[in-house]
Coordinates of C-alpha atoms in Angstrom, one line a residue:
Chain A
M1 CA 124.3 97.4 126.9
K2 CA 123.7 94.4 124.9
S3 CA 127.2 92.6 123.7
H4 CA 126.6 93.6 120.0
T5 CA 126.5 97.4 120.1
R6 CA 130.0 98.4 119.7
P7 CA 131.2 101.9 121.9
D8 CA 133.0 103.5 119.2
E9 CA 130.0 103.5 116.2
R10 CA 127.5 104.0 119.0
L11 CA 129.8 107.3 120.3
R12 CA 130.4 107.9 116.5
A13 CA 126.9 107.9 115.4
Y14 CA 124.9 109.7 118.7
F15 CA 127.8 112.4 117.9
L16 CA 126.6 112.5 114.7
L17 CA 123.0 112.4 115.1
V18 CA 123.1 115.5 118.2
L19 CA 125.9 117.5 116.4
P20 CA 124.5 119.8 114.4
A21 CA 121.6 120.5 116.9
V22 CA 123.2 120.8 119.8
T23 CA 125.5 123.3 118.5
I24 CA 122.6 125.8 115.8
Y25 CA 121.0 125.7 119.3
F26 CA 124.1 127.0 121.5
A27 CA 125.6 129.2 119.1
V28 CA 121.5 130.8 118.4
I29 CA 119.8 130.4 122.3
A30 CA 122.8 129.2 124.6
F31 CA 124.8 131.4 124.3
P32 CA 123.4 134.4 123.9
T33 CA 121.2 134.0 127.0
I34 CA 124.7 134.3 129.1
F35 CA 125.9 136.9 126.6
S36 CA 122.6 138.6 127.5
I37 CA 123.0 138.9 131.4
T38 CA 126.7 139.0 130.9
L39 CA 126.0 142.2 128.4
S40 CA 123.6 144.0 131.2
L41 CA 126.3 144.0 133.8
T42 CA 128.9 145.9 131.8
D43 CA 128.7 149.4 129.8
Y44 CA 129.1 147.9 126.5
S45 CA 128.5 150.3 123.9
G46 CA 128.6 148.6 120.6
G47 CA 132.3 148.2 120.4
I48 CA 134.2 144.9 120.2
V49 CA 133.6 142.3 122.9
F50 CA 135.9 139.2 122.7
G51 CA 140.3 139.0 122.3
D52 CA 142.9 142.1 124.3
R53 CA 141.2 145.2 122.5
A54 CA 137.7 144.3 124.7
D55 CA 135.7 147.5 124.8
W56 CA 134.0 146.9 127.5
S57 CA 133.8 146.2 132.0
F58 CA 132.2 145.3 134.5
V59 CA 129.3 147.8 136.3
G60 CA 128.1 145.6 138.9
F61 CA 123.4 146.6 138.5
K62 CA 123.7 150.0 137.8
H63 CA 121.1 149.7 134.7
Y64 CA 118.8 147.2 137.3
F65 CA 119.1 150.9 139.0
R66 CA 118.4 153.5 135.9
M67 CA 115.4 151.0 135.4
F68 CA 113.8 151.3 137.8
R69 CA 114.1 154.4 138.0
D70 CA 113.3 155.4 134.6
Q71 CA 109.5 155.7 133.9
Y72 CA 108.5 154.4 131.2
F73 CA 109.8 151.0 132.3
W74 CA 106.9 151.1 134.9
I75 CA 105.0 152.2 132.6
A76 CA 105.4 149.9 129.7
F77 CA 105.5 147.0 133.1
K78 CA 102.4 148.1 134.5
N79 CA 101.3 147.3 130.2
N80 CA 102.6 144.2 131.0
I81 CA 100.8 143.2 134.1
W82 CA 97.7 144.4 132.2
I83 CA 97.7 142.2 129.5
M84 CA 98.3 139.5 131.7
L85 CA 95.4 139.8 134.5
M86 CA 93.3 140.2 130.6
S87 CA 95.0 137.3 129.4
L88 CA 94.4 135.3 133.3
F89 CA 90.7 136.2 133.3
I90 CA 89.1 137.4 130.4
Q91 CA 90.5 134.7 127.1
I92 CA 91.3 131.4 129.6
P93 CA 87.9 131.7 130.8
L94 CA 86.3 133.0 127.3
G95 CA 88.3 130.1 125.9
F96 CA 87.2 127.6 128.7
T97 CA 83.5 128.9 128.7
L98 CA 83.9 128.5 124.3
A99 CA 85.5 124.9 124.6
Y100 CA 82.7 123.3 126.8
T101 CA 80.0 124.8 124.5
I102 CA 80.9 122.7 121.9
F103 CA 82.5 119.6 124.4
R104 CA 78.8 119.8 125.8
K105 CA 76.9 120.0 122.9
L106 CA 75.1 123.0 123.0
I107 CA 75.0 123.9 119.6
V108 CA 75.8 122.1 115.9
G109 CA 77.9 122.9 113.8
R110 CA 81.1 122.5 115.8
E111 CA 83.5 121.9 113.7
F112 CA 82.3 125.8 111.7
F113 CA 82.9 127.2 115.4
Q114 CA 85.6 125.8 116.3
T115 CA 87.2 126.8 112.5
I116 CA 86.5 130.0 113.2
I117 CA 87.2 130.9 116.2
Y118 CA 90.8 130.1 115.6
M119 CA 91.9 131.3 112.5
P120 CA 92.4 135.5 113.8
T121 CA 95.5 133.1 115.5
I122 CA 97.2 131.3 112.0
I123 CA 97.3 135.3 110.8
S124 CA 100.5 137.2 110.3
C125 CA 100.5 139.8 113.9
I126 CA 101.6 142.3 111.3
V127 CA 98.1 142.0 109.3
V128 CA 96.4 141.6 112.4
A129 CA 97.4 144.9 113.5
V130 CA 97.5 147.0 110.9
L131 CA 93.6 146.2 110.4
W132 CA 92.4 147.1 113.6
Q133 CA 94.7 150.4 113.4
T134 CA 92.3 151.1 110.9
F135 CA 89.5 149.7 112.1
F136 CA 89.9 151.4 115.5
S137 CA 91.2 154.7 113.7
P138 CA 89.5 157.9 113.6
Y139 CA 88.8 157.0 109.5
G140 CA 87.8 153.8 110.5
P141 CA 84.3 151.8 110.7
I142 CA 84.3 152.0 114.7
T143 CA 83.4 155.7 114.0
D144 CA 80.7 154.4 112.0
F145 CA 79.0 151.8 114.4
M146 CA 80.0 153.8 117.5
R147 CA 77.5 156.2 115.4
L148 CA 74.8 154.6 115.7
F149 CA 73.9 154.3 119.4
N150 CA 75.4 157.4 120.1
P151 CA 75.4 160.2 117.2
L152 CA 77.6 162.8 119.3
W153 CA 80.3 159.8 119.8
E154 CA 84.2 161.0 119.3
N155 CA 87.1 158.8 118.5
N156 CA 89.6 159.7 121.0
L157 CA 90.7 156.3 121.0
A158 CA 94.4 156.9 119.5
N159 CA 95.2 159.9 121.3
D160 CA 93.6 159.6 124.0
P161 CA 96.5 157.9 126.6
N162 CA 94.3 156.3 129.0
L163 CA 92.5 154.9 126.8
A164 CA 94.7 154.0 124.4
I165 CA 95.5 150.4 125.8
L166 CA 91.5 149.1 125.1
P167 CA 92.0 148.4 121.9
V168 CA 95.2 146.5 122.3
L169 CA 94.3 144.9 124.3
F170 CA 90.3 144.1 122.9
V171 CA 92.9 142.9 119.5
M172 CA 94.7 140.5 121.8
V173 CA 91.4 138.9 122.9
W174 CA 89.9 139.1 119.3
Y175 CA 93.1 137.0 118.5
Y176 CA 94.5 134.7 120.7
T177 CA 91.0 133.2 122.5
G178 CA 90.9 130.4 120.0
M179 CA 94.1 129.2 121.1
Y180 CA 92.8 128.8 124.1
L181 CA 89.1 127.0 123.2
I182 CA 91.2 124.2 121.0
I183 CA 93.8 123.7 124.3
F184 CA 90.2 123.4 126.5
L185 CA 88.3 121.0 123.3
A186 CA 91.4 118.7 123.1
N187 CA 91.6 118.3 126.8
L188 CA 87.7 117.9 127.2
Q189 CA 87.8 115.3 125.2
K190 CA 89.9 113.5 126.8
I191 CA 88.0 112.7 129.0
D192 CA 86.7 109.5 129.3
S193 CA 83.3 109.5 128.7
Q194 CA 81.9 107.2 130.0
I195 CA 82.5 108.8 134.0
L196 CA 80.7 111.2 132.3
E197 CA 77.3 109.3 130.7
A198 CA 77.8 107.0 135.0
A199 CA 77.3 110.5 137.0
Q200 CA 74.8 111.8 135.0
I201 CA 72.7 108.2 135.4
D202 CA 73.2 108.6 138.6
G203 CA 71.3 112.0 138.4
A204 CA 73.9 114.6 138.4
N205 CA 72.7 117.6 137.3
E206 CA 75.0 120.3 135.0
R207 CA 76.2 122.4 137.9
Q208 CA 77.9 118.9 140.0
M209 CA 79.3 117.4 136.8
L210 CA 81.0 120.6 135.7
F211 CA 82.4 121.1 139.2
N212 CA 83.4 117.7 140.5
I213 CA 84.5 116.1 137.2
I214 CA 85.1 118.0 134.2
L215 CA 87.2 120.8 135.9
P216 CA 88.9 118.9 138.4
A217 CA 89.8 116.9 135.6
L218 CA 91.3 119.4 133.4
S219 CA 93.5 121.4 136.5
G220 CA 96.0 120.5 135.3
V221 CA 95.6 122.1 132.3
V222 CA 94.1 125.3 133.4
V223 CA 97.8 125.2 134.8
V224 CA 99.0 125.0 131.6
T225 CA 96.5 127.5 130.2
A226 CA 97.8 130.4 132.6
I227 CA 101.7 129.2 132.5
L228 CA 101.3 130.1 128.2
A229 CA 99.5 133.2 129.3
I230 CA 102.4 134.5 131.1
S231 CA 104.8 134.1 129.7
G232 CA 102.8 135.7 126.2
S233 CA 101.9 138.6 128.2
L234 CA 105.3 139.0 128.8
K235 CA 106.7 138.6 125.4
S236 CA 104.5 140.4 123.6
F237 CA 105.8 142.7 120.8
D238 CA 104.9 142.0 117.8
L239 CA 101.4 143.6 117.4
I240 CA 101.8 146.5 119.8
F241 CA 104.7 147.3 117.5
A242 CA 102.8 147.5 114.2
M243 CA 99.2 148.9 115.8
T244 CA 100.3 151.4 118.0
S245 CA 104.6 151.7 118.5
G246 CA 103.3 152.1 122.0
N247 CA 101.9 155.6 120.9
P248 CA 100.0 157.8 122.4
A249 CA 103.5 158.9 124.6
R250 CA 104.3 155.7 125.3
R251 CA 101.3 155.0 127.2
T252 CA 100.4 151.8 124.9
S253 CA 104.8 150.7 125.4
V254 CA 105.4 147.1 127.0
L255 CA 108.8 145.8 128.0
A256 CA 110.1 144.4 124.7
L257 CA 109.4 147.0 123.7
Y258 CA 110.8 149.7 125.6
M259 CA 113.5 147.3 125.2
Y260 CA 113.6 147.5 121.6
D261 CA 113.9 151.3 121.4
N262 CA 116.4 151.0 124.2
A263 CA 118.6 148.9 121.7
F264 CA 117.8 149.5 118.0
K265 CA 116.5 153.2 118.7
G266 CA 118.7 156.7 118.5
S267 CA 121.6 156.0 119.7
P268 CA 122.0 152.6 121.3
D269 CA 122.0 151.7 125.2
Y270 CA 122.7 147.5 125.1
P271 CA 123.1 147.1 128.3
L272 CA 120.3 148.5 129.4
A273 CA 118.3 146.7 126.9
N274 CA 119.9 143.5 127.9
A275 CA 118.8 144.4 131.4
I276 CA 114.9 144.6 130.5
S277 CA 115.7 141.6 128.7
T278 CA 117.0 139.9 131.9
F279 CA 113.9 141.3 134.1
M280 CA 111.2 139.6 132.1
V281 CA 112.8 136.3 131.9
A282 CA 113.6 136.2 135.6
V283 CA 110.1 137.8 136.4
S284 CA 108.4 134.8 133.7
F285 CA 110.0 132.2 135.5
A286 CA 109.6 133.2 138.9
L287 CA 105.5 133.7 138.0
I288 CA 106.2 129.9 136.3
L289 CA 107.5 128.8 139.3
V290 CA 104.4 130.3 142.0
T291 CA 102.1 129.2 139.9
K292 CA 103.1 125.2 140.1
K293 CA 103.4 126.2 143.6
L294 CA 99.5 127.0 143.6
E295 CA 99.3 124.1 141.6
N296 CA 101.2 121.7 144.1
R297 CA 99.1 124.1 147.0
F298 CA 95.5 123.5 146.1
G299 CA 96.3 120.3 145.3
G300 CA 95.2 120.5 141.3
K301 CA 96.1 116.9 139.9
E302 CA 98.0 115.6 136.7
Chain B
M1 CA 79.6 105.3 121.5
G2 CA 77.1 105.2 120.7
F3 CA 75.2 107.2 123.7
K4 CA 74.8 111.8 123.2
Y5 CA 75.8 112.3 126.8
G6 CA 76.2 116.4 125.9
R7 CA 71.8 115.9 125.5
L8 CA 70.9 116.0 129.4
G9 CA 68.2 115.0 130.8
A10 CA 64.6 114.8 129.3
K11 CA 63.7 117.4 131.0
P12 CA 66.5 120.3 131.9
T13 CA 65.2 122.5 134.7
A14 CA 64.4 126.5 133.8
G15 CA 67.8 127.5 135.3
A16 CA 69.6 124.8 132.8
L17 CA 67.8 125.7 130.1
I18 CA 69.1 129.5 130.6
G19 CA 72.6 128.7 131.7
R20 CA 73.0 127.4 127.9
T21 CA 70.8 130.2 126.0
I22 CA 73.5 132.0 127.7
L23 CA 76.5 129.9 127.0
V24 CA 75.1 129.4 123.2
L25 CA 74.8 133.1 122.8
I26 CA 78.9 133.8 124.0
L27 CA 80.0 132.0 121.8
L28 CA 77.7 132.9 118.7
T29 CA 78.6 136.6 119.5
F30 CA 82.4 136.4 120.0
T31 CA 82.1 134.0 117.0
V32 CA 80.9 136.8 115.0
M33 CA 83.0 139.1 116.9
T34 CA 85.4 136.8 114.8
I35 CA 84.9 136.3 111.3
Y36 CA 83.1 140.2 110.6
P37 CA 87.0 141.6 110.8
I38 CA 87.9 139.5 108.5
L39 CA 84.9 139.7 105.8
W40 CA 84.9 143.4 105.9
L41 CA 88.8 143.9 105.3
I42 CA 88.4 141.5 102.2
Q43 CA 85.2 143.8 100.9
S44 CA 86.6 146.9 101.5
S45 CA 90.0 145.8 99.3
L46 CA 87.1 146.0 96.6
K47 CA 86.3 149.4 96.8
T48 CA 88.4 152.2 96.0
T49 CA 90.2 154.4 98.3
Q50 CA 87.3 157.5 97.3
E51 CA 84.7 154.7 98.1
F52 CA 85.6 153.4 100.9
Q53 CA 86.1 157.4 102.3
M54 CA 82.5 157.3 101.2
N55 CA 81.2 153.9 102.6
R56 CA 83.1 152.5 105.3
I57 CA 80.8 149.7 106.5
G58 CA 78.6 148.3 103.3
L59 CA 79.6 146.4 101.4
P60 CA 81.2 147.3 97.9
I61 CA 78.7 149.1 95.5
E62 CA 81.2 148.9 92.1
P63 CA 83.4 146.0 93.5
T64 CA 86.6 146.5 91.9
L65 CA 89.5 144.0 91.2
S66 CA 92.0 147.0 90.5
N67 CA 93.9 147.6 93.8
Y68 CA 95.3 144.4 94.3
P69 CA 97.7 144.7 91.0
L70 CA 98.9 148.4 92.1
A71 CA 99.2 147.2 95.6
W72 CA 101.5 143.9 94.5
K73 CA 103.5 145.6 92.1
I74 CA 104.2 149.1 95.2
G75 CA 104.5 145.9 98.1
G76 CA 106.8 144.0 95.8
F77 CA 105.8 141.1 97.1
T78 CA 106.8 139.1 93.9
S79 CA 109.8 139.2 96.1
L80 CA 108.2 138.6 99.4
F81 CA 106.7 135.9 99.0
L82 CA 109.8 134.7 96.9
N83 CA 112.0 134.9 100.5
S84 CA 109.1 134.1 102.7
I85 CA 109.0 130.1 100.6
L86 CA 112.7 129.8 101.1
Y87 CA 113.2 130.6 104.5
T88 CA 110.0 128.7 105.4
S89 CA 110.5 125.4 103.8
I90 CA 114.4 125.7 104.4
S91 CA 114.2 126.2 108.3
T92 CA 111.0 123.7 108.3
I93 CA 113.2 121.2 106.6
A94 CA 116.2 121.7 108.8
I95 CA 114.1 121.6 112.3
V96 CA 112.4 118.2 111.3
F97 CA 115.8 116.7 110.3
L98 CA 118.1 118.1 113.1
S99 CA 114.7 117.6 115.9
L100 CA 114.6 114.1 115.1
S101 CA 118.1 112.7 114.5
A102 CA 119.1 114.3 118.0
S103 CA 115.7 113.2 119.3
F104 CA 116.3 109.5 118.3
A105 CA 120.5 110.1 119.7
F106 CA 118.8 111.0 122.7
A107 CA 116.0 108.6 123.4
K108 CA 117.6 105.5 122.6
I109 CA 121.5 106.0 122.4
R110 CA 122.3 105.8 126.4
M111 CA 124.8 108.4 126.8
R112 CA 125.7 110.3 129.6
A113 CA 125.1 113.6 128.1
T114 CA 121.9 112.9 127.3
K115 CA 120.2 114.1 130.4
F116 CA 121.9 117.7 130.6
L117 CA 122.0 118.4 126.6
Y118 CA 118.0 117.2 126.3
Q119 CA 117.2 119.2 129.7
S120 CA 119.1 122.2 127.4
F121 CA 116.3 122.0 124.9
V122 CA 113.8 122.0 127.3
V123 CA 114.6 124.6 129.0
G124 CA 115.3 126.4 125.9
I125 CA 111.1 126.0 125.4
L126 CA 110.5 128.8 128.1
L127 CA 113.3 130.8 126.8
T128 CA 111.7 133.6 124.0
L129 CA 113.0 135.5 121.3
Q130 CA 113.4 138.7 122.9
S131 CA 116.3 137.8 125.3
I132 CA 118.2 136.8 122.9
M133 CA 117.3 140.0 120.6
V134 CA 120.1 142.1 121.0
P135 CA 123.2 139.5 121.8
L136 CA 121.9 137.9 118.0
F137 CA 121.9 140.8 116.5
L138 CA 125.4 141.8 117.5
L139 CA 126.5 138.5 117.2
T140 CA 124.9 138.9 113.6
N141 CA 127.4 141.8 112.7
M142 CA 130.0 140.5 114.4
V143 CA 130.5 137.4 111.8
G144 CA 129.2 139.2 109.2
L145 CA 125.9 137.5 109.0
Y146 CA 123.7 140.9 108.8
D147 CA 121.5 141.6 106.1
T148 CA 121.6 138.0 104.8
R149 CA 119.4 135.3 104.1
I150 CA 121.6 132.7 106.2
G151 CA 121.9 135.3 108.7
I152 CA 118.2 135.3 108.7
L153 CA 117.9 131.6 108.5
I154 CA 120.4 129.7 111.0
P155 CA 118.5 131.8 114.0
Y156 CA 114.9 130.2 112.5
I157 CA 116.4 126.9 113.1
G158 CA 117.9 127.2 116.2
L159 CA 114.4 129.2 118.2
G160 CA 112.4 126.0 116.2
L161 CA 114.7 123.1 117.6
P162 CA 113.4 123.1 121.3
M163 CA 110.3 122.2 120.7
G164 CA 111.0 119.9 117.5
V165 CA 113.4 117.9 120.0
Y166 CA 111.0 117.7 122.8
L167 CA 108.1 116.4 120.4
G168 CA 110.3 114.4 119.4
T169 CA 112.3 112.6 121.7
E170 CA 108.8 112.4 123.5
F171 CA 107.5 110.5 120.9
I172 CA 110.8 108.6 119.6
R173 CA 110.9 106.6 123.5
S174 CA 107.6 105.7 123.0
I175 CA 109.0 103.2 120.2
P176 CA 109.9 99.7 121.1
D177 CA 113.3 98.7 121.5
S178 CA 113.1 95.7 120.2
L179 CA 113.0 96.8 116.8
I180 CA 116.4 98.7 117.1
E181 CA 117.7 95.7 118.8
S182 CA 116.9 93.2 116.1
A183 CA 117.8 96.0 113.4
R184 CA 121.3 95.9 115.2
L185 CA 121.5 92.4 115.4
E186 CA 121.6 92.4 111.7
G187 CA 124.2 94.5 111.6
A188 CA 122.4 97.6 111.2
G189 CA 124.1 100.8 112.6
Y190 CA 122.4 103.9 114.3
I191 CA 122.4 106.0 111.2
R192 CA 121.1 103.4 109.4
I193 CA 118.5 102.7 111.5
F194 CA 118.2 106.5 111.9
I195 CA 117.1 106.2 108.3
S196 CA 115.2 104.0 107.2
I197 CA 113.5 103.1 110.2
I198 CA 113.0 105.5 113.4
F199 CA 112.0 108.6 110.6
P200 CA 109.9 106.5 108.6
I201 CA 108.2 105.9 111.9
S202 CA 107.9 109.4 112.7
V203 CA 105.8 111.2 109.8
P204 CA 102.5 112.0 111.7
V205 CA 105.3 113.7 114.9
A206 CA 107.3 115.1 111.9
V207 CA 104.3 116.2 110.3
T208 CA 102.9 117.9 113.3
L209 CA 106.2 120.3 113.3
A210 CA 106.3 121.2 110.3
I211 CA 103.4 122.1 110.0
M212 CA 104.0 124.6 113.2
T213 CA 107.0 125.6 111.8
V214 CA 105.7 126.6 108.5
T215 CA 103.1 128.4 110.5
S216 CA 105.9 130.3 113.1
I217 CA 108.1 131.1 110.0
W218 CA 105.9 131.9 107.9
N219 CA 104.5 134.7 110.0
E220 CA 107.6 136.0 112.6
F221 CA 108.4 139.4 112.5
M222 CA 110.7 140.5 115.1
L223 CA 113.8 139.0 114.6
I224 CA 113.8 139.4 110.5
N225 CA 112.8 143.2 111.2
I226 CA 116.3 143.5 112.6
L227 CA 117.9 141.2 111.1
A228 CA 117.0 142.2 107.7
S229 CA 117.5 146.2 106.5
K230 CA 117.5 145.2 102.0
N231 CA 114.6 145.1 101.2
S232 CA 115.8 142.0 98.8
I233 CA 115.5 139.9 101.7
K234 CA 112.7 141.4 103.8
S235 CA 109.9 138.4 104.3
L236 CA 106.6 139.4 104.1
P237 CA 105.0 140.4 106.8
V238 CA 108.6 143.2 107.3
G239 CA 106.6 143.7 103.7
I240 CA 103.3 144.8 105.1
L241 CA 104.3 146.8 107.5
K242 CA 104.7 149.1 104.4
F243 CA 101.4 149.7 104.3
S244 CA 100.8 150.6 107.5
G245 CA 103.1 154.1 108.1
A246 CA 103.4 156.3 104.6
L247 CA 100.5 154.1 102.3
S248 CA 98.2 154.0 105.7
S249 CA 95.9 156.4 103.9
D250 CA 95.8 154.8 100.7
Y251 CA 92.9 152.2 102.0
G252 CA 91.8 150.6 99.1
K253 CA 95.8 149.6 98.3
Q254 CA 96.6 148.4 102.0
F255 CA 93.9 146.8 102.5
A256 CA 94.1 144.7 98.8
A257 CA 98.3 144.5 100.5
L258 CA 96.6 143.2 103.8
V259 CA 94.4 140.3 101.9
I260 CA 97.3 139.5 100.1
G261 CA 99.8 138.8 103.1
M262 CA 97.0 136.5 105.2
L263 CA 95.4 134.9 102.2
P264 CA 98.4 131.9 101.8
M265 CA 97.8 131.5 105.7
L266 CA 94.0 131.2 105.3
I267 CA 94.5 128.7 102.7
F268 CA 97.2 126.8 104.1
Y269 CA 95.2 126.6 107.5
L270 CA 92.1 125.6 106.0
I271 CA 93.6 122.4 104.3
F272 CA 95.9 121.4 107.6
R273 CA 93.4 123.3 110.7
K274 CA 93.8 119.3 112.2
H275 CA 96.8 118.9 112.6
I276 CA 96.7 122.8 113.5
Q277 CA 95.2 122.4 116.2
R278 CA 96.7 118.8 117.9
G279 CA 100.1 120.8 117.2
L280 CA 99.2 123.4 118.9
A281 CA 98.0 120.4 121.8
A282 CA 100.7 118.7 121.5
G283 CA 102.8 122.0 122.2
A284 CA 100.9 123.3 125.1
V285 CA 101.8 120.4 127.1
K286 CA 104.7 121.3 128.5
G287 CA 104.3 125.5 127.8

C-alpha cells in the first residue's frame, strides 16, 4: 500500500466498518447454522444448552434414521420434488416463453404485460394463500366456473388426498412465473441487438435466431433460474402453511412444514426438526452442484 | 437504434405466423389469469357475505364499503400496520447502512480477513431461513428476546445482510481507487471517505437494496410467526392469517381484510416497479 496509509487508522477503520454487519451475521446466520447441524446429532429436548448443567449428549445419526423411516417424511419430500419439477418444467419454460413474446415485440403494450404478470410476486404469500384457499373451496367461485362446463362437477379439491396438491402447484405457477419472466427479459435485453440485426439481414429465420443466438446467450441465465427454482422449491413453506397447512391427511405437506410440525406443534422434537433442515440444506447444495456440473459438461457459457 | 429487429421479415411464412399467434395467445391467457383473481377479490370485498353467497362471480349488485371498517376493527389493523412499518423501516435502514459500510471495507481496504468474511456472507445467500429457524427460536428464548420487537428486528437485519453485502461489494469495487487515494492524500480518514464519498456514490445500489428489503420484510411471515405470540407485536402477514381460520366463512370481512393487506404493497409496486424488477435481475445474478 501507499506510504500515506497509516496502518493503525486503516485497521481501526476496517473493523469499525465491518464489525456491526459481521457480528449480526454471525449471531443470526452463521452460528445458528452450525448450532442446527449440531443439534441434529444430539438428544436435546429443550433444557440448558451451554455450561456445566448442559442437558444433552451426542447420539450420532439416530434422528436421520428416524426421519428416513417416517412415512410423513417421504410424503413431504415427494411433494417438494413435485414442486421442483413443476418449477423447472412449467414455470421456467413459461417464464421464458412470456419473456420471449414480449422481447420480440410480438405484441403492443409490453410494459403493461410485464407489470401485470410480475404483480402477484409482490403480494404477501399469506394474502395469496387465503385468497386462493377461498377460491378453490367448495363454496368458492371455482365450483361455479367448473359447472359452466360440467354441471355435475363435484369440488373435491380440498378433501381428496390425491388431488389436494394440484391447487397448490397451480397457485405456485400463478405466483412465481412473473419472477422468471423478469429475469429472462432483463437478460434478453442485454443481447446485442446488432447481432440479431445482422443475422436477420443474412436471412436467418426465427427458429435459427432462437436456437443459434438467443438460447446460447442465455445458457448462464437458465442455470441461474434452475438454481433459483431448486432452492426455492425446497424452501416452500408460507404459501402451503397458510393455504392447506399440509392437509388433507398431511398429503400437501412439504419438508419445511414437516420440520415446523416437529419443532413447534405438540411436544417439540428439536433434534428431528434440525435433522430435517440439515437434510434440506444438503439436498439443496447437492442439486446446485449438479446443476453447475451439468452446465460445465454441456458447455454453457457465462 | 432505429432498426426494429422485432418485426420479422416482410413476408413471414404461415408457420411463423401460427407460432407467433400461439405465443401471443399464451401471453394473453396468462395475463388474464394473473389479474382476474385480484380483480375478483376487490369486487368481492364490496359485497356483503349474504350477497357473496348468492352471487360468487358476478359484479356486486349493491356495492358497499361496510366490510372495511369492520374488518379493520376485528383484525386490529392499526397495530398491525404500525408494527409492519416499524419492522420494515428499521430493518431497511440498518441493512442498507451496515451492508454498505462492510462492503466499502471489503472492496477498498486491503485486509487478509476480507476473503474469509466476504465469502461467508456470499454463502449466506444460499442458506435458507428454514435451516436456522429452530436455533433462532431457541437462541431468542435463551437471551430473553422472545416476543419482543428487538428479537424480531435483529434476525430481520441479519437475514438481509448477505445479499446487501454481496451487491454493495460488487458495486463499490467498480468505484475507481483514485477517488479514495486522492482523498487519503488530503488526509481524510476511511470513515470520512465512507460517509462523504462512497455513500453518496452508492445511492443507486442503496435504493435497489432498500426496495428489495422493503418488499421482503413487509411480507415476511415464517420467522415472525414463531418469534411473536403477543398480538401487540405482530405484523400484517401474521395478522391476516386470522381471517383464514375462525373468520373464514365471513367472506365479506375476509375479502376486505385481504384487500387491506394487499393494497400497500400494490401501491408500492406501481410506484417502484422499475426498481423492484431491476433489483430482482441484479439479485438473480448470484442466485
